[in-house]
PDB file of C-alpha atoms in Angstrom:
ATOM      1  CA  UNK A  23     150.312 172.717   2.720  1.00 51.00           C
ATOM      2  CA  UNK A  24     147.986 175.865   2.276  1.00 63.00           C
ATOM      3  CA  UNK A  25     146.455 178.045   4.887  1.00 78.00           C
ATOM      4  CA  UNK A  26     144.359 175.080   6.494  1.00 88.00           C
ATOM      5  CA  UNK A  27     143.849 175.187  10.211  1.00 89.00           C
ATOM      6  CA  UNK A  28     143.369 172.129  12.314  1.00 90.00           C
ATOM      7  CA  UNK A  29     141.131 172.323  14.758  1.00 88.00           C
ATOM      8  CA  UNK A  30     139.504 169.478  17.170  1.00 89.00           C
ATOM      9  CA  UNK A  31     135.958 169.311  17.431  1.00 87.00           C
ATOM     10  CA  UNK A  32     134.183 167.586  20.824  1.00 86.00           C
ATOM     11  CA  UNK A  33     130.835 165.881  19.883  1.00 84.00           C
ATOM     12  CA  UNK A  34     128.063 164.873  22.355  1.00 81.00           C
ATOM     13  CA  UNK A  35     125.292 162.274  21.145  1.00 77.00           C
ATOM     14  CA  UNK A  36     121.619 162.732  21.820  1.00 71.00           C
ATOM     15  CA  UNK A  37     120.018 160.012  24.063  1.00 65.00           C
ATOM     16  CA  UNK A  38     118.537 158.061  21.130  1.00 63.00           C
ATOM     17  CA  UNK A  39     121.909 157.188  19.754  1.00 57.00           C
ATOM     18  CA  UNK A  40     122.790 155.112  22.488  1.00 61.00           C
ATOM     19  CA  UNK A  41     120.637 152.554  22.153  1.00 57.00           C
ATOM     20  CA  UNK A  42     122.484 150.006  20.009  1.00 62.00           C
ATOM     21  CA  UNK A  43     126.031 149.327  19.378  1.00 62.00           C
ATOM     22  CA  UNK A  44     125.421 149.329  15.401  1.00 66.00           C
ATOM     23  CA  UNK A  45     124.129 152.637  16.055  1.00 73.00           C
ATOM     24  CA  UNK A  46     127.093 154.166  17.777  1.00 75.00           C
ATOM     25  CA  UNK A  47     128.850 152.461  14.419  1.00 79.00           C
ATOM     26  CA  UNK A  48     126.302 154.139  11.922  1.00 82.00           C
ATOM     27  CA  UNK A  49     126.907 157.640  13.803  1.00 82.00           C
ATOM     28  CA  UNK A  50     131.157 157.148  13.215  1.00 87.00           C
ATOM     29  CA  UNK A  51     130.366 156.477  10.038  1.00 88.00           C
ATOM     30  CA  UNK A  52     128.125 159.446   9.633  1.00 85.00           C
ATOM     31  CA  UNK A  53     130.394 161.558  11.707  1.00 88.00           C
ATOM     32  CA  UNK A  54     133.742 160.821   8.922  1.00 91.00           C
ATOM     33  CA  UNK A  55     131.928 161.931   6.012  1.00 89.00           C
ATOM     34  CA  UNK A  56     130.953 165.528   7.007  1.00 87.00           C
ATOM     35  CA  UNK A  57     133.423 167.752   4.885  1.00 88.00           C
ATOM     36  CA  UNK A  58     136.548 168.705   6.129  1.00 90.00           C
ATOM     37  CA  UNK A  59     137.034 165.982   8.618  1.00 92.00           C
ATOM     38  CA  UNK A  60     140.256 164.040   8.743  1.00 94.00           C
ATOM     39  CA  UNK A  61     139.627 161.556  11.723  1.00 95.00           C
ATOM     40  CA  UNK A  62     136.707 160.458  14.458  1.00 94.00           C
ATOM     41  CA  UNK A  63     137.891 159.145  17.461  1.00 93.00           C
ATOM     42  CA  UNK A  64     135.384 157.121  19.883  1.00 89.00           C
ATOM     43  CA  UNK A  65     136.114 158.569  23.493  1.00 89.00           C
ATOM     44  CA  UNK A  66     134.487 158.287  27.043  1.00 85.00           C
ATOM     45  CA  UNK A  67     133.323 160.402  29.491  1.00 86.00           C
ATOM     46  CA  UNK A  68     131.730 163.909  29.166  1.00 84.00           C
ATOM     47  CA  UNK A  69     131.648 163.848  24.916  1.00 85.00           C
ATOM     48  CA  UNK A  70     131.306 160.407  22.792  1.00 85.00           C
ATOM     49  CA  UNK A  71     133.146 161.780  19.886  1.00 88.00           C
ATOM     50  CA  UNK A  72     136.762 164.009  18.669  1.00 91.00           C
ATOM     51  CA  UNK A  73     136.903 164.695  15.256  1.00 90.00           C
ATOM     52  CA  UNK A  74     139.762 166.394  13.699  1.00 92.00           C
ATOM     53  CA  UNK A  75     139.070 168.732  10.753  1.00 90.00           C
ATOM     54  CA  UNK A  76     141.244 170.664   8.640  1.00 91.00           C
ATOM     55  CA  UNK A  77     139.241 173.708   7.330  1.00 89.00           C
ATOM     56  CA  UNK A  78     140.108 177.119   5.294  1.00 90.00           C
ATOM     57  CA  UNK A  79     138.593 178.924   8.068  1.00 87.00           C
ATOM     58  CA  UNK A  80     136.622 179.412  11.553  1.00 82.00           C
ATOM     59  CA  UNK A  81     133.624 180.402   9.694  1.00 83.00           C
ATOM     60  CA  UNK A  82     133.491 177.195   7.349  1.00 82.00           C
ATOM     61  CA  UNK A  83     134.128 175.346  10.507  1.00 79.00           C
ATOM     62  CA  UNK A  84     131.079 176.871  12.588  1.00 77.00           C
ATOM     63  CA  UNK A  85     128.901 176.383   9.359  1.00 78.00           C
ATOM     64  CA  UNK A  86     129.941 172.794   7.848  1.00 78.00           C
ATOM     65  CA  UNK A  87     130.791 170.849  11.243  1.00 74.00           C
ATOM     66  CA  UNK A  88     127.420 171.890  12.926  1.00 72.00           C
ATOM     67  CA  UNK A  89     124.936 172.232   9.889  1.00 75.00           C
ATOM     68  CA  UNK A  90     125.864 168.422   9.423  1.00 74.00           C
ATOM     69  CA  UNK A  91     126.058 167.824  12.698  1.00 72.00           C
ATOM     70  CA  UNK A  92     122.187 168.858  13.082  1.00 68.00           C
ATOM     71  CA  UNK A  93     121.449 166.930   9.935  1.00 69.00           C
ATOM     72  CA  UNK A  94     121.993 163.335  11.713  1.00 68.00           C
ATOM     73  CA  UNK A  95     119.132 161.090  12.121  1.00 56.00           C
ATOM     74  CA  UNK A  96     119.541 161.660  15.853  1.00 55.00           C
ATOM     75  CA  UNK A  97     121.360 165.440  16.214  1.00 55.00           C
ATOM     76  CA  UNK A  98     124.334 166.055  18.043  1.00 63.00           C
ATOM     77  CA  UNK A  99     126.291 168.388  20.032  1.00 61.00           C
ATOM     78  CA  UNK A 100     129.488 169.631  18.524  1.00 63.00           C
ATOM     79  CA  UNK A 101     131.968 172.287  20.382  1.00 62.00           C
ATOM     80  CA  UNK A 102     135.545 173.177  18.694  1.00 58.00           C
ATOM     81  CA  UNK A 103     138.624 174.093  20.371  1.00 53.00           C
TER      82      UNK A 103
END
């Protein structure tokens, strides 16, 4: 299975996002095609999304999950466990 780590990432939405349903749908979608990220799960209260990723290492992690993170339409929030 390699040297992989899994690691959970917690993912808070700007304002803007919030607007529309479809919206919240375009950001999932947006959210499950950043490398490296296995699942995005929809959740309530202080975040809006948990992705899981399975990356080579922290660094990759810090890089990938918030460079693309910033690169949405409307940016987000990300902080990994």
């Amino acid at each position: 299975l390699g040297d992989d780590i899994t690691v959970f990432v917690l993912v808070t939405l700007t304002e803007k996002e919030y607007r529309t349903a479809d919206s919240l749908s375009e950001v999932g979608t947006k959210l499950s095609k950043i490398p490296y990220v296995t699942g995005v799960h929809a959740i309530s209260g202080e975040y809006d999304y948990l992705l899981k990723a399975r990356v080579p290492s922290l660094e990759i992690l810090g890089n990938e999950i918030n460079f693309h993170c910033y690169k949405l339409s409307n940016p987000c929030l990300a902080l990994w466990l």
